[in-house]
Tab-separated table of C-alpha atoms in Angstrom:
chain	number	residue	atom	x	y	z
A	1	MET	CA	14.470	-12.714	-25.689
A	2	SER	CA	15.658	-12.317	-22.322
A	3	ILE	CA	14.366	-14.119	-18.884
A	4	VAL	CA	14.730	-11.434	-16.482
A	5	VAL	CA	14.842	-11.870	-12.852
A	6	THR	CA	14.091	-8.832	-10.416
A	7	GLY	CA	15.775	-9.096	-6.720
A	8	ALA	CA	18.724	-11.651	-8.615
A	9	THR	CA	20.939	-11.741	-5.333
A	10	GLY	CA	18.267	-12.505	-2.718
A	11	HIS	CA	17.345	-15.334	-1.168
A	12	LEU	CA	14.950	-16.521	-3.650
A	13	GLY	CA	16.681	-14.756	-6.888
A	14	ARG	CA	19.848	-16.390	-6.684
A	15	HIS	CA	18.130	-19.985	-6.665
A	16	VAL	CA	15.938	-18.815	-9.621
A	17	VAL	CA	19.274	-17.509	-11.583
A	18	GLU	CA	21.356	-20.351	-10.573
A	19	GLN	CA	18.752	-22.841	-11.938
A	20	LEU	CA	17.870	-21.108	-15.182
A	21	LEU	CA	21.814	-21.188	-15.358
A	22	GLU	CA	21.387	-25.010	-15.625
A	23	LYS	CA	18.577	-24.869	-18.322
A	24	VAL	CA	19.195	-22.133	-20.652
A	25	PRO	CA	22.394	-20.211	-22.418
A	26	ALA	CA	23.741	-17.838	-19.816
A	27	ASP	CA	23.299	-14.909	-22.180
A	28	ARG	CA	19.468	-15.257	-22.302
A	29	ILE	CA	19.320	-14.367	-18.507
A	30	THR	CA	19.057	-10.694	-17.273
A	31	ALA	CA	19.746	-10.777	-13.667
A	32	VAL	CA	18.412	-7.493	-12.208
A	33	VAL	CA	20.218	-6.342	-9.030
A	34	ARG	CA	20.955	-3.153	-6.718
A	35	ASP	CA	24.477	-3.990	-6.215
A	36	GLU	CA	26.450	-5.333	-8.997
A	37	SER	CA	29.435	-6.777	-7.074
A	38	LYS	CA	26.761	-9.213	-5.180
A	39	ALA	CA	26.158	-10.686	-8.861
A	40	ALA	CA	29.982	-11.106	-9.763
A	41	ASP	CA	29.378	-14.867	-9.814
A	42	PHE	CA	26.478	-14.415	-12.278
A	43	ALA	CA	28.481	-12.403	-14.574
A	44	ALA	CA	31.367	-14.778	-14.707
A	45	ARG	CA	29.124	-17.443	-15.777
A	46	GLY	CA	27.963	-15.678	-18.765
A	47	ALA	CA	24.880	-13.747	-17.471
A	48	ARG	CA	23.877	-10.533	-18.200
A	49	LEU	CA	23.453	-7.925	-15.311
A	50	ALA	CA	21.087	-4.860	-15.070
A	51	VAL	CA	21.102	-2.464	-12.151
A	52	ALA	CA	17.998	-0.978	-10.904
A	53	ASP	CA	16.275	-0.380	-7.815
A	54	TYR	CA	12.276	-0.453	-7.313
A	55	ASN	CA	12.695	2.915	-5.649
A	56	ARG	CA	14.164	4.360	-8.570
A	57	PRO	CA	11.760	4.314	-11.385
A	58	GLU	CA	14.003	5.607	-14.034
A	59	THR	CA	16.637	2.785	-13.341
A	60	PHE	CA	14.183	0.156	-14.771
A	61	ASP	CA	14.206	2.267	-18.126
A	62	GLY	CA	15.806	0.059	-20.878
A	63	VAL	CA	16.072	-3.154	-18.354
A	64	PHE	CA	13.239	-4.690	-20.510
A	65	ALA	CA	12.764	-5.751	-23.771
A	66	ALA	CA	9.942	-6.682	-26.340
A	67	GLY	CA	9.325	-10.579	-25.868
A	68	ASP	CA	10.786	-10.809	-22.380
A	69	ARG	CA	10.131	-13.359	-19.815
A	70	VAL	CA	10.139	-11.328	-16.409
A	71	LEU	CA	10.107	-12.623	-12.999
A	72	LEU	CA	8.980	-9.903	-10.206
A	73	ILE	CA	10.216	-11.321	-7.101
A	74	SER	CA	8.086	-9.128	-4.379
A	75	GLY	CA	10.179	-6.429	-2.507
A	76	ASN	CA	11.258	-7.194	1.225
A	77	GLU	CA	10.861	-3.319	2.114
A	78	PHE	CA	7.551	-3.255	4.013
A	79	ASP	CA	8.329	0.157	5.264
A	80	LYS	CA	8.610	1.638	1.630
A	81	GLY	CA	5.318	0.807	-0.106
A	82	ARG	CA	5.922	-2.564	-1.676
A	83	VAL	CA	3.156	-2.088	-4.135
A	84	ALA	CA	4.231	1.238	-5.678
A	85	GLN	CA	7.639	-0.222	-5.902
A	86	HIS	CA	6.009	-3.260	-8.010
A	87	LYS	CA	4.070	-1.206	-9.781
A	88	VAL	CA	7.591	0.713	-11.366
A	89	VAL	CA	8.629	-2.917	-12.398
A	90	ILE	CA	5.008	-3.729	-14.169
A	91	ASP	CA	4.707	-0.279	-15.748
A	92	ALA	CA	8.216	-0.888	-17.342
A	93	ALA	CA	7.497	-4.396	-18.504
A	94	LYS	CA	4.294	-3.187	-19.992
A	95	ALA	CA	5.914	-0.209	-21.622
A	96	ALA	CA	8.765	-2.412	-23.363
A	97	GLY	CA	5.929	-4.970	-24.340
A	98	VAL	CA	7.054	-8.052	-22.571
A	99	ALA	CA	5.697	-11.683	-23.428
A	100	LEU	CA	4.984	-12.550	-19.536
A	101	LEU	CA	5.549	-11.452	-16.128
A	102	ALA	CA	5.143	-14.188	-13.238
A	103	TYR	CA	4.944	-12.252	-9.682
A	104	THR	CA	5.790	-14.216	-6.071
A	105	SER	CA	2.565	-13.679	-4.278
A	106	ALA	CA	0.914	-15.223	-1.272
A	107	PRO	CA	-1.447	-18.089	-0.549
A	108	GLY	CA	-5.029	-16.821	-1.928
A	109	GLY	CA	-6.650	-18.116	1.002
A	110	MET	CA	-4.612	-15.951	3.537
A	111	THR	CA	-6.104	-13.044	5.363
A	112	ALA	CA	-3.207	-11.969	7.427
A	113	ALA	CA	-1.927	-8.413	6.655
A	114	LEU	CA	1.096	-10.027	5.010
A	115	VAL	CA	-1.087	-10.531	1.933
A	116	ASP	CA	-2.411	-6.817	1.096
A	117	ASP	CA	0.583	-5.494	-0.479
A	118	HIS	CA	0.240	-9.013	-2.572
A	119	ARG	CA	-3.288	-8.460	-3.398
A	120	GLY	CA	-2.582	-5.098	-4.514
A	121	THR	CA	0.006	-6.069	-6.584
A	122	GLU	CA	-2.110	-8.717	-8.352
A	123	GLU	CA	-4.457	-6.053	-8.884
A	124	ILE	CA	-2.165	-3.749	-10.863
A	125	LEU	CA	-0.779	-6.530	-12.934
A	126	LEU	CA	-4.224	-7.964	-13.999
A	127	ALA	CA	-5.351	-3.993	-14.694
A	128	SER	CA	-2.034	-3.727	-16.798
A	129	GLY	CA	-3.157	-5.996	-19.507
A	130	LEU	CA	0.251	-8.150	-19.673
A	131	PRO	CA	0.161	-11.761	-19.910
A	132	TYR	CA	0.866	-12.964	-15.917
A	133	THR	CA	1.316	-15.835	-13.747
A	134	LEU	CA	0.589	-15.668	-10.376
A	135	LEU	CA	3.189	-17.671	-8.434
A	136	ARG	CA	1.408	-17.892	-4.744
A	137	ASN	CA	4.044	-19.182	-2.788
A	138	GLY	CA	3.646	-20.658	0.493
A	139	TRP	CA	5.800	-20.509	3.796
A	140	TYR	CA	9.668	-21.221	2.989
A	141	HIS	CA	11.193	-24.037	5.731
A	142	GLU	CA	13.530	-21.337	5.866
A	143	ASN	CA	11.909	-19.012	7.680
A	144	TYR	CA	12.198	-21.455	10.718
A	145	THR	CA	15.281	-23.258	9.921
A	146	GLU	CA	17.500	-20.522	9.626
A	147	ASN	CA	16.815	-18.657	12.944
A	148	LEU	CA	17.590	-22.272	14.971
A	149	ALA	CA	19.869	-20.156	17.194
A	150	PRO	CA	17.408	-19.559	19.838
A	151	VAL	CA	15.399	-22.127	19.708
A	152	LEU	CA	18.401	-24.360	20.515
A	153	GLU	CA	19.570	-22.139	23.153
A	154	HIS	CA	16.143	-22.188	24.818
A	155	GLY	CA	15.014	-25.665	23.945
A	156	ALA	CA	11.754	-24.473	23.175
A	157	VAL	CA	9.881	-23.594	19.790
A	158	VAL	CA	7.838	-20.460	20.558
A	159	GLN	CA	4.958	-19.634	18.273
A	160	ALA	CA	1.331	-18.385	18.222
A	161	ALA	CA	-0.084	-20.763	16.001
A	162	GLY	CA	-1.900	-23.292	18.013
A	163	GLU	CA	-2.217	-26.423	16.334
A	164	GLY	CA	-2.119	-25.000	12.854
A	165	ARG	CA	-0.530	-26.782	10.217
A	166	ILE	CA	1.690	-25.311	7.519
A	167	SER	CA	2.438	-26.782	4.023
A	168	SER	CA	6.036	-25.095	3.514
A	169	ALA	CA	8.790	-26.143	1.191
A	170	SER	CA	12.467	-25.279	0.472
A	171	ARG	CA	13.124	-22.054	-1.487
A	172	ALA	CA	14.760	-24.134	-4.279
A	173	ASP	CA	11.346	-25.896	-4.553
A	174	TYR	CA	9.617	-22.375	-5.440
A	175	ALA	CA	12.768	-21.350	-7.437
A	176	ALA	CA	12.144	-24.775	-9.517
A	177	ALA	CA	8.419	-23.676	-10.223
A	178	ALA	CA	9.473	-20.180	-11.373
A	179	VAL	CA	11.937	-21.665	-13.540
A	180	ALA	CA	9.257	-24.257	-14.907
A	181	VAL	CA	7.005	-21.031	-15.721
A	182	LEU	CA	9.667	-18.932	-17.335
A	183	THR	CA	11.282	-21.452	-19.507
A	184	GLY	CA	8.163	-23.323	-20.328
A	185	GLU	CA	4.882	-22.935	-22.611
A	186	GLY	CA	1.228	-22.464	-21.873
A	187	HIS	CA	1.397	-20.875	-18.247
A	188	GLU	CA	-0.135	-17.279	-19.595
A	189	ASN	CA	-2.820	-16.005	-17.191
A	190	THR	CA	-2.673	-18.526	-15.099
A	191	THR	CA	-2.554	-18.376	-10.884
A	192	TYR	CA	-0.661	-21.272	-8.968
A	193	GLU	CA	-1.287	-21.972	-5.489
A	194	LEU	CA	2.101	-23.166	-4.044
A	195	GLY	CA	2.956	-25.581	-1.136
A	196	GLY	CA	4.892	-28.172	0.077
A	197	ASP	CA	3.713	-31.672	-0.181
A	198	GLU	CA	2.991	-32.419	3.252
A	199	ALA	CA	1.831	-30.395	5.914
A	200	TRP	CA	3.315	-30.131	9.347
A	201	GLY	CA	2.570	-28.751	12.682
A	202	PHE	CA	5.127	-26.958	15.504
A	203	ALA	CA	4.728	-29.483	17.612
A	204	GLU	CA	5.970	-31.788	14.865
A	205	TYR	CA	8.607	-29.709	14.095
A	206	ALA	CA	9.779	-29.457	18.009
A	207	ALA	CA	9.863	-33.437	17.895
A	208	GLU	CA	12.222	-33.389	14.341
A	209	LEU	CA	14.550	-30.921	15.727
A	210	SER	CA	14.892	-32.751	19.180
A	211	ARG	CA	15.810	-36.213	17.154
A	212	GLN	CA	18.336	-34.384	14.754
A	213	THR	CA	20.162	-32.694	17.688
A	214	GLY	CA	19.773	-34.893	20.996
A	215	LYS	CA	18.580	-31.931	22.621
A	216	GLU	CA	15.135	-31.859	24.447
A	217	ILE	CA	12.731	-29.367	22.600
A	218	VAL	CA	9.381	-28.541	23.138
A	219	TYR	CA	6.761	-26.518	21.544
A	220	ASN	CA	5.137	-23.850	23.424
A	221	SER	CA	2.357	-21.843	21.762
A	222	VAL	CA	1.670	-18.141	23.403
A	223	PRO	CA	-0.661	-15.903	23.064
A	224	VAL	CA	-0.476	-13.311	19.697
A	225	ASP	CA	0.056	-10.401	21.926
A	226	ALA	CA	2.760	-12.212	23.917
A	227	TYR	CA	4.316	-13.399	20.696
A	228	THR	CA	4.429	-10.005	19.250
A	229	LYS	CA	5.904	-8.714	22.186
A	230	ILE	CA	8.799	-11.520	21.991
A	231	LEU	CA	9.609	-10.382	18.259
A	232	THR	CA	9.912	-6.547	19.571
A	233	GLY	CA	11.891	-7.830	22.418
A	234	ALA	CA	14.146	-9.824	19.759
A	235	GLY	CA	14.811	-6.288	17.985
A	236	LEU	CA	12.070	-6.765	15.399
A	237	PRO	CA	10.406	-3.207	14.498
A	238	GLU	CA	7.045	-3.256	15.899
A	239	PRO	CA	5.287	-3.187	12.435
A	240	LEU	CA	7.167	-6.430	10.864
A	241	ALA	CA	6.731	-7.703	14.449
A	242	ALA	CA	2.949	-7.545	14.037
A	243	ILE	CA	2.871	-8.666	10.386
A	244	LEU	CA	4.557	-12.026	11.410
A	245	ALA	CA	2.544	-12.428	14.599
A	246	GLY	CA	-0.409	-11.993	11.941
A	247	VAL	CA	0.949	-14.953	9.869
A	248	ASP	CA	0.889	-17.244	12.819
A	249	VAL	CA	-2.665	-16.128	13.355
A	250	SER	CA	-3.080	-17.201	9.639
A	251	ILE	CA	-1.485	-20.706	10.719
A	252	ALA	CA	-3.687	-21.207	13.302
A	253	LYS	CA	-6.654	-21.092	11.200
A	254	GLY	CA	-5.153	-23.563	8.540
A	255	GLU	CA	-4.792	-20.705	5.940
A	256	LEU	CA	-1.124	-22.060	4.952
A	257	VAL	CA	-2.214	-25.426	4.186
A	258	VAL	CA	-1.864	-25.999	0.603
A	259	SER	CA	-3.123	-28.867	-1.094
A	260	THR	CA	-3.334	-28.305	-4.886
A	261	GLY	CA	-0.260	-30.261	-5.642
A	262	ASP	CA	0.748	-27.127	-7.823
A	263	LEU	CA	4.423	-26.864	-6.859
A	264	SER	CA	5.628	-30.309	-7.150
A	265	ARG	CA	4.004	-30.454	-10.495
A	266	LEU	CA	5.649	-27.549	-11.892
A	267	ALA	CA	8.747	-28.387	-10.154
A	268	GLY	CA	8.759	-31.856	-11.563
A	269	ARG	CA	9.564	-33.644	-8.431
A	270	PRO	CA	8.255	-34.056	-4.731
A	271	THR	CA	8.980	-30.980	-2.501
A	272	THR	CA	11.628	-31.008	-0.113
A	273	PRO	CA	10.774	-32.639	3.172
A	274	LEU	CA	11.167	-30.455	6.534
A	275	ALA	CA	13.500	-33.043	7.750
A	276	ASP	CA	15.725	-32.347	5.147
A	277	ALA	CA	15.947	-28.731	5.781
A	278	ILE	CA	16.483	-29.292	9.319
A	279	ALA	CA	19.528	-31.466	8.456
A	280	ALA	CA	21.023	-29.107	6.347
A	281	ALA	CA	20.933	-26.216	8.814
A	282	VAL	CA	21.995	-28.472	11.413
A	283	LYS	CA	25.146	-29.097	9.786
A	284	GLY	CA	25.670	-25.785	9.180
C-alpha cells in the first residue's frame, strides 16, 4: 500500500512529500511527477517516482494499486479544462480500487469563478463512489508574500478586496493537514474547511510589511475593473486576471474567512502567523 501524491513537485506537493518522508517509510511514498529530474531529491531519499500527466490519461495506467491512499492536488492549468484533468486521476484511482482519494478543493462558501472547477471535481469524485476526503483549502500566505517586489517598489498593497478579511495559512500548514489525512484513520467521506487561525485584512498586511521592512507601505483598495487592468498590465492573461479579481470580490464579501479550526486540528498545531510568512519572505 502506497501513499500517492500527484503534482508532487509543485509548491504544495513538495511540502506534502517532504512531510511524508518524515513520518512514513520512503518506499511507501509514490510521487507522481511530469518531469522525473525535478524529483531527483525524492528518489535519492527512497521515494518511488511515477511519471504521469493529467493531459495524457494513458500515463496513469498502473500508477495506483488497490489499497493506495491518493492525494489529488488540483492542477493549475486554468486553460486546459481542469475538471477533465482531475477526472483522469479519479477514474484511474477507481479502476485500481484505492482506499482513499483526498482532493485539494476550495472553501465551501466561496462563490468566485475560481471554485467552479473545484465544485465540478467534487461532484465527479462523490459520484465515483470512492472513499474521499475533501480538503477545502483556503488561501495561502505565499499568494501574497512571494510577490513582494512590486509592493516594496511602489510602497503600496493594491487589491480590490475592500475591508474584507482572509483566514490564510502557509502551504506547509495545508500540507500538514493533508499528511494527517493520508497517514491517519477515520477521514473517509469527510469534508474539511481549512483556513488559518487568525483572519486579517490588507490594511493590517500593509502595516506589518511596513513594520518589518522599515518602509512606508499603504493599502490601496481599487475597483475590480481597475484591479483586473493592473493584473493584465503586469502580464497576466485576461481570463486569469479576471479569476484573481473575482477572488478579491469574494474576500470583500467575507467568503475567505474560515472559522472551523479544522486546519490547526488536523495539523496538530497552531497555523503559521502571517507575520512569520512575511519575515521569511523579507529575509529572502
